[in-house]
Amino acid sequence: PYFKLLMLTALLIGIVLTEPVAPKIDGAARAAGFLLNAAKPSVVRLAPPLIFSQSQADEFLGALPGILDEVGD
């Protein structure tokens, strides 16, 4: 329910949100062991390293629903 638009620029990924909850998502992701960046109140930036593996991507995507659920509480 929070995702409005996905932006890709080179290796950066920006997720535009429907609500200004980026700082909350950033905090919940850090608590879960993932580093994100609240670029704007309604934009979360992901800057994966060049050696980002498929298993790391799968781990993040698996944790994302729980991170978003925590923000919604």
PDB file of N, CA, C and O in Angstrom:
ATOM      1  N   PRO A   1       0.802  -1.208   0.000  1.00  0.00           N
ATOM      2  CA  PRO A   1       0.000   0.000   0.000  1.00  0.00           C
ATOM      3  C   PRO A   1       0.843   1.271   0.000  1.00  0.00           C
ATOM      4  O   PRO A   1       0.356   2.325  -0.289  1.00  0.00           O
ATOM      5  N   TYR A   2       2.138   1.164   0.337  1.00  0.00           N
ATOM      6  CA  TYR A   2       2.976   2.352   0.438  1.00  0.00           C
ATOM      7  C   TYR A   2       3.679   2.708  -0.863  1.00  0.00           C
ATOM      8  O   TYR A   2       4.083   3.830  -1.051  1.00  0.00           O
ATOM      9  N   PHE A   3       3.862   1.752  -1.784  1.00  0.00           N
ATOM     10  CA  PHE A   3       4.654   2.002  -2.981  1.00  0.00           C
ATOM     11  C   PHE A   3       3.834   2.680  -4.063  1.00  0.00           C
ATOM     12  O   PHE A   3       2.774   2.227  -4.431  1.00  0.00           O
ATOM     13  N   LYS A   4       4.386   3.785  -4.568  1.00  0.00           N
ATOM     14  CA  LYS A   4       3.724   4.520  -5.641  1.00  0.00           C
ATOM     15  C   LYS A   4       4.489   4.368  -6.956  1.00  0.00           C
ATOM     16  O   LYS A   4       3.892   4.188  -8.004  1.00  0.00           O
ATOM     17  N   LEU A   5       5.825   4.423  -6.877  1.00  0.00           N
ATOM     18  CA  LEU A   5       6.645   4.438  -8.081  1.00  0.00           C
ATOM     19  C   LEU A   5       8.031   3.919  -7.745  1.00  0.00           C
ATOM     20  O   LEU A   5       8.553   4.173  -6.656  1.00  0.00           O
ATOM     21  N   LEU A   6       8.636   3.203  -8.664  1.00  0.00           N
ATOM     22  CA  LEU A   6      10.008   2.725  -8.520  1.00  0.00           C
ATOM     23  C   LEU A   6      10.867   3.465  -9.532  1.00  0.00           C
ATOM     24  O   LEU A   6      10.543   3.501 -10.728  1.00  0.00           O
ATOM     25  N   MET A   7      11.954   4.102  -9.065  1.00  0.00           N
ATOM     26  CA  MET A   7      12.844   4.854  -9.946  1.00  0.00           C
ATOM     27  C   MET A   7      14.220   4.194  -9.935  1.00  0.00           C
ATOM     28  O   MET A   7      14.733   3.870  -8.868  1.00  0.00           O
ATOM     29  N   LEU A   8      14.795   4.016 -11.102  1.00  0.00           N
ATOM     30  CA  LEU A   8      16.125   3.429 -11.216  1.00  0.00           C
ATOM     31  C   LEU A   8      17.043   4.411 -11.920  1.00  0.00           C
ATOM     32  O   LEU A   8      16.733   4.900 -13.005  1.00  0.00           O
ATOM     33  N   THR A   9      18.174   4.708 -11.301  1.00  0.00           N
ATOM     34  CA  THR A   9      19.186   5.565 -11.900  1.00  0.00           C
ATOM     35  C   THR A   9      20.536   4.917 -11.628  1.00  0.00           C
ATOM     36  O   THR A   9      20.973   4.855 -10.478  1.00  0.00           O
ATOM     37  N   ALA A  10      21.157   4.428 -12.682  1.00  0.00           N
ATOM     38  CA  ALA A  10      22.428   3.701 -12.545  1.00  0.00           C
ATOM     39  C   ALA A  10      22.223   2.577 -11.540  1.00  0.00           C
ATOM     40  O   ALA A  10      21.360   1.734 -11.743  1.00  0.00           O
ATOM     41  N   LEU A  11      22.964   2.590 -10.441  1.00  0.00           N
ATOM     42  CA  LEU A  11      22.823   1.530  -9.439  1.00  0.00           C
ATOM     43  C   LEU A  11      21.933   1.922  -8.268  1.00  0.00           C
ATOM     44  O   LEU A  11      21.776   1.156  -7.327  1.00  0.00           O
ATOM     45  N   LEU A  12      21.359   3.111  -8.311  1.00  0.00           N
ATOM     46  CA  LEU A  12      20.493   3.568  -7.227  1.00  0.00           C
ATOM     47  C   LEU A  12      19.047   3.214  -7.521  1.00  0.00           C
ATOM     48  O   LEU A  12      18.589   3.292  -8.655  1.00  0.00           O
ATOM     49  N   ILE A  13      18.332   2.857  -6.477  1.00  0.00           N
ATOM     50  CA  ILE A  13      16.922   2.521  -6.582  1.00  0.00           C
ATOM     51  C   ILE A  13      16.161   3.458  -5.651  1.00  0.00           C
ATOM     52  O   ILE A  13      16.470   3.538  -4.466  1.00  0.00           O
ATOM     53  N   GLY A  14      15.188   4.162  -6.193  1.00  0.00           N
ATOM     54  CA  GLY A  14      14.344   5.040  -5.388  1.00  0.00           C
ATOM     55  C   GLY A  14      12.931   4.503  -5.370  1.00  0.00           C
ATOM     56  O   GLY A  14      12.378   4.153  -6.415  1.00  0.00           O
ATOM     57  N   ILE A  15      12.367   4.418  -4.194  1.00  0.00           N
ATOM     58  CA  ILE A  15      10.978   3.977  -4.048  1.00  0.00           C
ATOM     59  C   ILE A  15      10.166   5.169  -3.570  1.00  0.00           C
ATOM     60  O   ILE A  15      10.381   5.666  -2.465  1.00  0.00           O
ATOM     61  N   VAL A  16       9.291   5.656  -4.439  1.00  0.00           N
ATOM     62  CA  VAL A  16       8.408   6.771  -4.084  1.00  0.00           C
ATOM     63  C   VAL A  16       7.216   6.176  -3.347  1.00  0.00           C
ATOM     64  O   VAL A  16       6.576   5.239  -3.819  1.00  0.00           O
ATOM     65  N   LEU A  17       6.925   6.731  -2.198  1.00  0.00           N
ATOM     66  CA  LEU A  17       5.878   6.214  -1.320  1.00  0.00           C
ATOM     67  C   LEU A  17       4.605   7.043  -1.418  1.00  0.00           C
ATOM     68  O   LEU A  17       4.649   8.215  -1.785  1.00  0.00           O
ATOM     69  N   THR A  18       3.508   6.444  -1.061  1.00  0.00           N
ATOM     70  CA  THR A  18       2.226   7.160  -1.085  1.00  0.00           C
ATOM     71  C   THR A  18       2.027   8.024   0.147  1.00  0.00           C
ATOM     72  O   THR A  18       1.158   8.884   0.156  1.00  0.00           O
ATOM     73  N   GLU A  19       2.839   7.796   1.173  1.00  0.00           N
ATOM     74  CA  GLU A  19       2.739   8.561   2.417  1.00  0.00           C
ATOM     75  C   GLU A  19       4.143   8.958   2.867  1.00  0.00           C
ATOM     76  O   GLU A  19       5.114   8.281   2.530  1.00  0.00           O
ATOM     77  N   PRO A  20       4.296  10.010   3.662  1.00  0.00           N
ATOM     78  CA  PRO A  20       5.621  10.439   4.108  1.00  0.00           C
ATOM     79  C   PRO A  20       6.138   9.594   5.281  1.00  0.00           C
ATOM     80  O   PRO A  20       6.316  10.075   6.401  1.00  0.00           O
ATOM     81  N   VAL A  21       6.393   8.321   5.006  1.00  0.00           N
ATOM     82  CA  VAL A  21       6.831   7.396   6.060  1.00  0.00           C
ATOM     83  C   VAL A  21       8.248   6.876   5.825  1.00  0.00           C
ATOM     84  O   VAL A  21       8.668   5.915   6.468  1.00  0.00           O
ATOM     85  N   ALA A  22       9.007   7.515   4.932  1.00  0.00           N
ATOM     86  CA  ALA A  22      10.358   7.046   4.633  1.00  0.00           C
ATOM     87  C   ALA A  22      11.252   6.961   5.878  1.00  0.00           C
ATOM     88  O   ALA A  22      11.953   5.968   6.045  1.00  0.00           O
ATOM     89  N   PRO A  23      11.230   7.947   6.784  1.00  0.00           N
ATOM     90  CA  PRO A  23      12.065   7.811   7.982  1.00  0.00           C
ATOM     91  C   PRO A  23      11.672   6.600   8.842  1.00  0.00           C
ATOM     92  O   PRO A  23      12.543   5.946   9.421  1.00  0.00           O
ATOM     93  N   LYS A  24      10.396   6.294   8.915  1.00  0.00           N
ATOM     94  CA  LYS A  24       9.962   5.127   9.680  1.00  0.00           C
ATOM     95  C   LYS A  24      10.415   3.830   9.006  1.00  0.00           C
ATOM     96  O   LYS A  24      10.845   2.890   9.677  1.00  0.00           O
ATOM     97  N   ILE A  25      10.328   3.776   7.675  1.00  0.00           N
ATOM     98  CA  ILE A  25      10.786   2.599   6.945  1.00  0.00           C
ATOM     99  C   ILE A  25      12.292   2.443   7.111  1.00  0.00           C
ATOM    100  O   ILE A  25      12.795   1.336   7.327  1.00  0.00           O
ATOM    101  N   ASP A  26      13.022   3.543   7.050  1.00  0.00           N
ATOM    102  CA  ASP A  26      14.470   3.526   7.254  1.00  0.00           C
ATOM    103  C   ASP A  26      14.795   2.933   8.624  1.00  0.00           C
ATOM    104  O   ASP A  26      15.639   2.039   8.745  1.00  0.00           O
ATOM    105  N   GLY A  27      14.122   3.411   9.654  1.00  0.00           N
ATOM    106  CA  GLY A  27      14.379   2.914  11.011  1.00  0.00           C
ATOM    107  C   GLY A  27      14.029   1.442  11.172  1.00  0.00           C
ATOM    108  O   GLY A  27      14.785   0.677  11.789  1.00  0.00           O
ATOM    109  N   ALA A  28      12.901   1.024  10.621  1.00  0.00           N
ATOM    110  CA  ALA A  28      12.487  -0.375  10.726  1.00  0.00           C
ATOM    111  C   ALA A  28      13.443  -1.277   9.947  1.00  0.00           C
ATOM    112  O   ALA A  28      13.764  -2.382  10.397  1.00  0.00           O
ATOM    113  N   ALA A  29      13.916  -0.808   8.805  1.00  0.00           N
ATOM    114  CA  ALA A  29      14.864  -1.600   8.015  1.00  0.00           C
ATOM    115  C   ALA A  29      16.193  -1.741   8.756  1.00  0.00           C
ATOM    116  O   ALA A  29      16.780  -2.826   8.786  1.00  0.00           O
ATOM    117  N   ARG A  30      16.655  -0.659   9.371  1.00  0.00           N
ATOM    118  CA  ARG A  30      17.906  -0.728  10.142  1.00  0.00           C
ATOM    119  C   ARG A  30      17.771  -1.696  11.308  1.00  0.00           C
ATOM    120  O   ARG A  30      18.699  -2.455  11.598  1.00  0.00           O
ATOM    121  N   ALA A  31      16.622  -1.673  11.965  1.00  0.00           N
ATOM    122  CA  ALA A  31      16.399  -2.605  13.077  1.00  0.00           C
ATOM    123  C   ALA A  31      16.413  -4.054  12.596  1.00  0.00           C
ATOM    124  O   ALA A  31      16.778  -4.961  13.348  1.00  0.00           O
ATOM    125  N   ALA A  32      16.046  -4.266  11.335  1.00  0.00           N
ATOM    126  CA  ALA A  32      16.047  -5.608  10.750  1.00  0.00           C
ATOM    127  C   ALA A  32      17.399  -5.957  10.117  1.00  0.00           C
ATOM    128  O   ALA A  32      17.560  -7.041   9.569  1.00  0.00           O
ATOM    129  N   GLY A  33      18.359  -5.019  10.155  1.00  0.00           N
ATOM    130  CA  GLY A  33      19.693  -5.295   9.643  1.00  0.00           C
ATOM    131  C   GLY A  33      19.954  -4.834   8.221  1.00  0.00           C
ATOM    132  O   GLY A  33      20.942  -5.243   7.608  1.00  0.00           O
ATOM    133  N   PHE A  34      19.101  -3.962   7.690  1.00  0.00           N
ATOM    134  CA  PHE A  34      19.262  -3.465   6.323  1.00  0.00           C
ATOM    135  C   PHE A  34      19.464  -1.958   6.347  1.00  0.00           C
ATOM    136  O   PHE A  34      18.788  -1.249   7.085  1.00  0.00           O
ATOM    137  N   LEU A  35      20.391  -1.464   5.534  1.00  0.00           N
ATOM    138  CA  LEU A  35      20.651  -0.032   5.464  1.00  0.00           C
ATOM    139  C   LEU A  35      19.950   0.567   4.256  1.00  0.00           C
ATOM    140  O   LEU A  35      20.211   0.187   3.116  1.00  0.00           O
ATOM    141  N   LEU A  36      19.050   1.482   4.524  1.00  0.00           N
ATOM    142  CA  LEU A  36      18.347   2.247   3.499  1.00  0.00           C
ATOM    143  C   LEU A  36      18.621   3.710   3.775  1.00  0.00           C
ATOM    144  O   LEU A  36      19.307   4.060   4.731  1.00  0.00           O
ATOM    145  N   ASN A  37      18.034   4.571   2.976  1.00  0.00           N
ATOM    146  CA  ASN A  37      18.196   5.997   3.178  1.00  0.00           C
ATOM    147  C   ASN A  37      16.870   6.689   2.897  1.00  0.00           C
ATOM    148  O   ASN A  37      16.300   6.495   1.832  1.00  0.00           O
ATOM    149  N   ALA A  38      16.392   7.441   3.862  1.00  0.00           N
ATOM    150  CA  ALA A  38      15.187   8.249   3.645  1.00  0.00           C
ATOM    151  C   ALA A  38      15.627   9.514   2.923  1.00  0.00           C
ATOM    152  O   ALA A  38      15.989  10.514   3.541  1.00  0.00           O
ATOM    153  N   ALA A  39      15.640   9.467   1.591  1.00  0.00           N
ATOM    154  CA  ALA A  39      16.120  10.590   0.790  1.00  0.00           C
ATOM    155  C   ALA A  39      15.212  11.807   0.915  1.00  0.00           C
ATOM    156  O   ALA A  39      15.679  12.943   0.893  1.00  0.00           O
ATOM    157  N   LYS A  40      13.928  11.569   1.006  1.00  0.00           N
ATOM    158  CA  LYS A  40      12.909  12.589   1.214  1.00  0.00           C
ATOM    159  C   LYS A  40      11.843  11.964   2.094  1.00  0.00           C
ATOM    160  O   LYS A  40      11.822  10.741   2.275  1.00  0.00           O
ATOM    161  N   PRO A  41      10.927  12.722   2.643  1.00  0.00           N
ATOM    162  CA  PRO A  41       9.894  12.121   3.495  1.00  0.00           C
ATOM    163  C   PRO A  41       9.091  11.019   2.809  1.00  0.00           C
ATOM    164  O   PRO A  41       8.627  10.094   3.477  1.00  0.00           O
ATOM    165  N   SER A  42       8.984  11.102   1.488  1.00  0.00           N
ATOM    166  CA  SER A  42       8.207  10.097   0.758  1.00  0.00           C
ATOM    167  C   SER A  42       9.053   9.301  -0.239  1.00  0.00           C
ATOM    168  O   SER A  42       8.528   8.715  -1.174  1.00  0.00           O
ATOM    169  N   VAL A  43      10.376   9.274  -0.032  1.00  0.00           N
ATOM    170  CA  VAL A  43      11.256   8.515  -0.930  1.00  0.00           C
ATOM    171  C   VAL A  43      12.291   7.748  -0.113  1.00  0.00           C
ATOM    172  O   VAL A  43      12.994   8.334   0.710  1.00  0.00           O
ATOM    173  N   VAL A  44      12.364   6.444  -0.361  1.00  0.00           N
ATOM    174  CA  VAL A  44      13.395   5.604   0.227  1.00  0.00           C
ATOM    175  C   VAL A  44      14.394   5.282  -0.871  1.00  0.00           C
ATOM    176  O   VAL A  44      14.013   4.909  -1.975  1.00  0.00           O
ATOM    177  N   ARG A  45      15.678   5.450  -0.564  1.00  0.00           N
ATOM    178  CA  ARG A  45      16.734   5.172  -1.541  1.00  0.00           C
ATOM    179  C   ARG A  45      17.486   3.911  -1.126  1.00  0.00           C
ATOM    180  O   ARG A  45      17.876   3.766   0.028  1.00  0.00           O
ATOM    181  N   LEU A  46      17.690   3.028  -2.094  1.00  0.00           N
ATOM    182  CA  LEU A  46      18.510   1.845  -1.897  1.00  0.00           C
ATOM    183  C   LEU A  46      19.742   2.008  -2.767  1.00  0.00           C
ATOM    184  O   LEU A  46      19.630   2.356  -3.940  1.00  0.00           O
ATOM    185  N   ALA A  47      20.901   1.773  -2.198  1.00  0.00           N
ATOM    186  CA  ALA A  47      22.156   1.869  -2.936  1.00  0.00           C
ATOM    187  C   ALA A  47      22.936   0.580  -2.693  1.00  0.00           C
ATOM    188  O   ALA A  47      23.871   0.548  -1.893  1.00  0.00           O
ATOM    189  N   PRO A  48      22.549  -0.490  -3.371  1.00  0.00           N
ATOM    190  CA  PRO A  48      23.228  -1.760  -3.133  1.00  0.00           C
ATOM    191  C   PRO A  48      24.675  -1.717  -3.605  1.00  0.00           C
ATOM    192  O   PRO A  48      24.997  -1.018  -4.566  1.00  0.00           O
ATOM    193  N   PRO A  49      25.552  -2.458  -2.927  1.00  0.00           N
ATOM    194  CA  PRO A  49      26.953  -2.496  -3.353  1.00  0.00           C
ATOM    195  C   PRO A  49      27.093  -3.238  -4.683  1.00  0.00           C
ATOM    196  O   PRO A  49      26.194  -3.962  -5.104  1.00  0.00           O
ATOM    197  N   LEU A  50      28.224  -3.064  -5.317  1.00  0.00           N
ATOM    198  CA  LEU A  50      28.454  -3.726  -6.591  1.00  0.00           C
ATOM    199  C   LEU A  50      28.481  -5.247  -6.468  1.00  0.00           C
ATOM    200  O   LEU A  50      28.259  -5.956  -7.441  1.00  0.00           O
ATOM    201  N   ILE A  51      28.754  -5.746  -5.283  1.00  0.00           N
ATOM    202  CA  ILE A  51      28.839  -7.196  -5.079  1.00  0.00           C
ATOM    203  C   ILE A  51      27.581  -7.741  -4.408  1.00  0.00           C
ATOM    204  O   ILE A  51      27.609  -8.737  -3.714  1.00  0.00           O
ATOM    205  N   PHE A  52      26.471  -7.103  -4.635  1.00  0.00           N
ATOM    206  CA  PHE A  52      25.166  -7.487  -4.091  1.00  0.00           C
ATOM    207  C   PHE A  52      24.753  -8.807  -4.735  1.00  0.00           C
ATOM    208  O   PHE A  52      24.628  -8.904  -5.947  1.00  0.00           O
ATOM    209  N   SER A  53      24.533  -9.833  -3.918  1.00  0.00           N
ATOM    210  CA  SER A  53      24.215 -11.153  -4.465  1.00  0.00           C
ATOM    211  C   SER A  53      22.707 -11.377  -4.561  1.00  0.00           C
ATOM    212  O   SER A  53      21.917 -10.674  -3.929  1.00  0.00           O
ATOM    213  N   GLN A  54      22.341 -12.374  -5.321  1.00  0.00           N
ATOM    214  CA  GLN A  54      20.930 -12.741  -5.443  1.00  0.00           C
ATOM    215  C   GLN A  54      20.366 -13.165  -4.090  1.00  0.00           C
ATOM    216  O   GLN A  54      19.244 -12.821  -3.754  1.00  0.00           O
ATOM    217  N   SER A  55      21.150 -13.878  -3.298  1.00  0.00           N
ATOM    218  CA  SER A  55      20.650 -14.310  -1.990  1.00  0.00           C
ATOM    219  C   SER A  55      20.428 -13.119  -1.057  1.00  0.00           C
ATOM    220  O   SER A  55      19.490 -13.116  -0.259  1.00  0.00           O
ATOM    221  N   GLN A  56      21.269 -12.093  -1.154  1.00  0.00           N
ATOM    222  CA  GLN A  56      21.064 -10.883  -0.354  1.00  0.00           C
ATOM    223  C   GLN A  56      19.805 -10.152  -0.802  1.00  0.00           C
ATOM    224  O   GLN A  56      19.046  -9.648   0.033  1.00  0.00           O
ATOM    225  N   ALA A  57      19.573 -10.088  -2.102  1.00  0.00           N
ATOM    226  CA  ALA A  57      18.358  -9.452  -2.619  1.00  0.00           C
ATOM    227  C   ALA A  57      17.134 -10.225  -2.150  1.00  0.00           C
ATOM    228  O   ALA A  57      16.149  -9.621  -1.711  1.00  0.00           O
ATOM    229  N   ASP A  58      17.207 -11.557  -2.214  1.00  0.00           N
ATOM    230  CA  ASP A  58      16.085 -12.386  -1.761  1.00  0.00           C
ATOM    231  C   ASP A  58      15.818 -12.192  -0.270  1.00  0.00           C
ATOM    232  O   ASP A  58      14.667 -12.136   0.167  1.00  0.00           O
ATOM    233  N   GLU A  59      16.893 -12.067   0.511  1.00  0.00           N
ATOM    234  CA  GLU A  59      16.745 -11.855   1.959  1.00  0.00           C
ATOM    235  C   GLU A  59      16.030 -10.529   2.234  1.00  0.00           C
ATOM    236  O   GLU A  59      15.114 -10.459   3.059  1.00  0.00           O
ATOM    237  N   PHE A  60      16.445  -9.466   1.532  1.00  0.00           N
ATOM    238  CA  PHE A  60      15.809  -8.161   1.721  1.00  0.00           C
ATOM    239  C   PHE A  60      14.345  -8.203   1.307  1.00  0.00           C
ATOM    240  O   PHE A  60      13.466  -7.730   2.031  1.00  0.00           O
ATOM    241  N   LEU A  61      14.070  -8.775   0.132  1.00  0.00           N
ATOM    242  CA  LEU A  61      12.692  -8.831  -0.352  1.00  0.00           C
ATOM    243  C   LEU A  61      11.816  -9.685   0.558  1.00  0.00           C
ATOM    244  O   LEU A  61      10.636  -9.398   0.723  1.00  0.00           O
ATOM    245  N   GLY A  62      12.399 -10.705   1.167  1.00  0.00           N
ATOM    246  CA  GLY A  62      11.651 -11.516   2.119  1.00  0.00           C
ATOM    247  C   GLY A  62      11.335 -10.766   3.406  1.00  0.00           C
ATOM    248  O   GLY A  62      10.292 -10.985   4.029  1.00  0.00           O
ATOM    249  N   ALA A  63      12.235  -9.877   3.815  1.00  0.00           N
ATOM    250  CA  ALA A  63      12.036  -9.104   5.044  1.00  0.00           C
ATOM    251  C   ALA A  63      11.168  -7.873   4.833  1.00  0.00           C
ATOM    252  O   ALA A  63      10.600  -7.344   5.791  1.00  0.00           O
ATOM    253  N   LEU A  64      11.054  -7.404   3.597  1.00  0.00           N
ATOM    254  CA  LEU A  64      10.345  -6.147   3.316  1.00  0.00           C
ATOM    255  C   LEU A  64       8.898  -6.127   3.803  1.00  0.00           C
ATOM    256  O   LEU A  64       8.481  -5.130   4.411  1.00  0.00           O
ATOM    257  N   PRO A  65       8.101  -7.170   3.607  1.00  0.00           N
ATOM    258  CA  PRO A  65       6.722  -7.114   4.125  1.00  0.00           C
ATOM    259  C   PRO A  65       6.659  -6.888   5.636  1.00  0.00           C
ATOM    260  O   PRO A  65       5.832  -6.121   6.120  1.00  0.00           O
ATOM    261  N   GLY A  66       7.552  -7.516   6.389  1.00  0.00           N
ATOM    262  CA  GLY A  66       7.581  -7.316   7.830  1.00  0.00           C
ATOM    263  C   GLY A  66       7.992  -5.907   8.215  1.00  0.00           C
ATOM    264  O   GLY A  66       7.486  -5.341   9.171  1.00  0.00           O
ATOM    265  N   ILE A  67       8.926  -5.349   7.460  1.00  0.00           N
ATOM    266  CA  ILE A  67       9.367  -3.971   7.695  1.00  0.00           C
ATOM    267  C   ILE A  67       8.192  -3.021   7.470  1.00  0.00           C
ATOM    268  O   ILE A  67       7.936  -2.133   8.285  1.00  0.00           O
ATOM    269  N   LEU A  68       7.462  -3.229   6.382  1.00  0.00           N
ATOM    270  CA  LEU A  68       6.317  -2.373   6.093  1.00  0.00           C
ATOM    271  C   LEU A  68       5.209  -2.573   7.113  1.00  0.00           C
ATOM    272  O   LEU A  68       4.534  -1.607   7.497  1.00  0.00           O
ATOM    273  N   ASP A  69       5.007  -3.794   7.580  1.00  0.00           N
ATOM    274  CA  ASP A  69       3.999  -4.047   8.618  1.00  0.00           C
ATOM    275  C   ASP A  69       4.335  -3.310   9.893  1.00  0.00           C
ATOM    276  O   ASP A  69       3.459  -2.762  10.572  1.00  0.00           O
ATOM    277  N   GLU A  70       5.633  -3.268  10.234  1.00  0.00           N
ATOM    278  CA  GLU A  70       6.052  -2.570  11.447  1.00  0.00           C
ATOM    279  C   GLU A  70       5.763  -1.076  11.342  1.00  0.00           C
ATOM    280  O   GLU A  70       5.360  -0.445  12.309  1.00  0.00           O
ATOM    281  N   VAL A  71       5.949  -0.505  10.158  1.00  0.00           N
ATOM    282  CA  VAL A  71       5.675   0.921   9.938  1.00  0.00           C
ATOM    283  C   VAL A  71       4.183   1.196  10.056  1.00  0.00           C
ATOM    284  O   VAL A  71       3.770   2.236  10.563  1.00  0.00           O
ATOM    285  N   GLY A  72       3.377   0.252   9.609  1.00  0.00           N
ATOM    286  CA  GLY A  72       1.926   0.441   9.633  1.00  0.00           C
ATOM    287  C   GLY A  72       1.309   0.357  11.010  1.00  0.00           C
ATOM    288  O   GLY A  72       0.183   0.773  11.217  1.00  0.00           O
ATOM    289  N   ASP A  73       2.061  -0.169  11.970  1.00  0.00           N
ATOM    290  CA  ASP A  73       1.521  -0.313  13.346  1.00  0.00           C
ATOM    291  C   ASP A  73       1.486   0.997  14.082  1.00  0.00           C
ATOM    292  O   ASP A  73       2.184   1.902  13.858  1.00  0.00           O
TER     293      ASP A  73
END
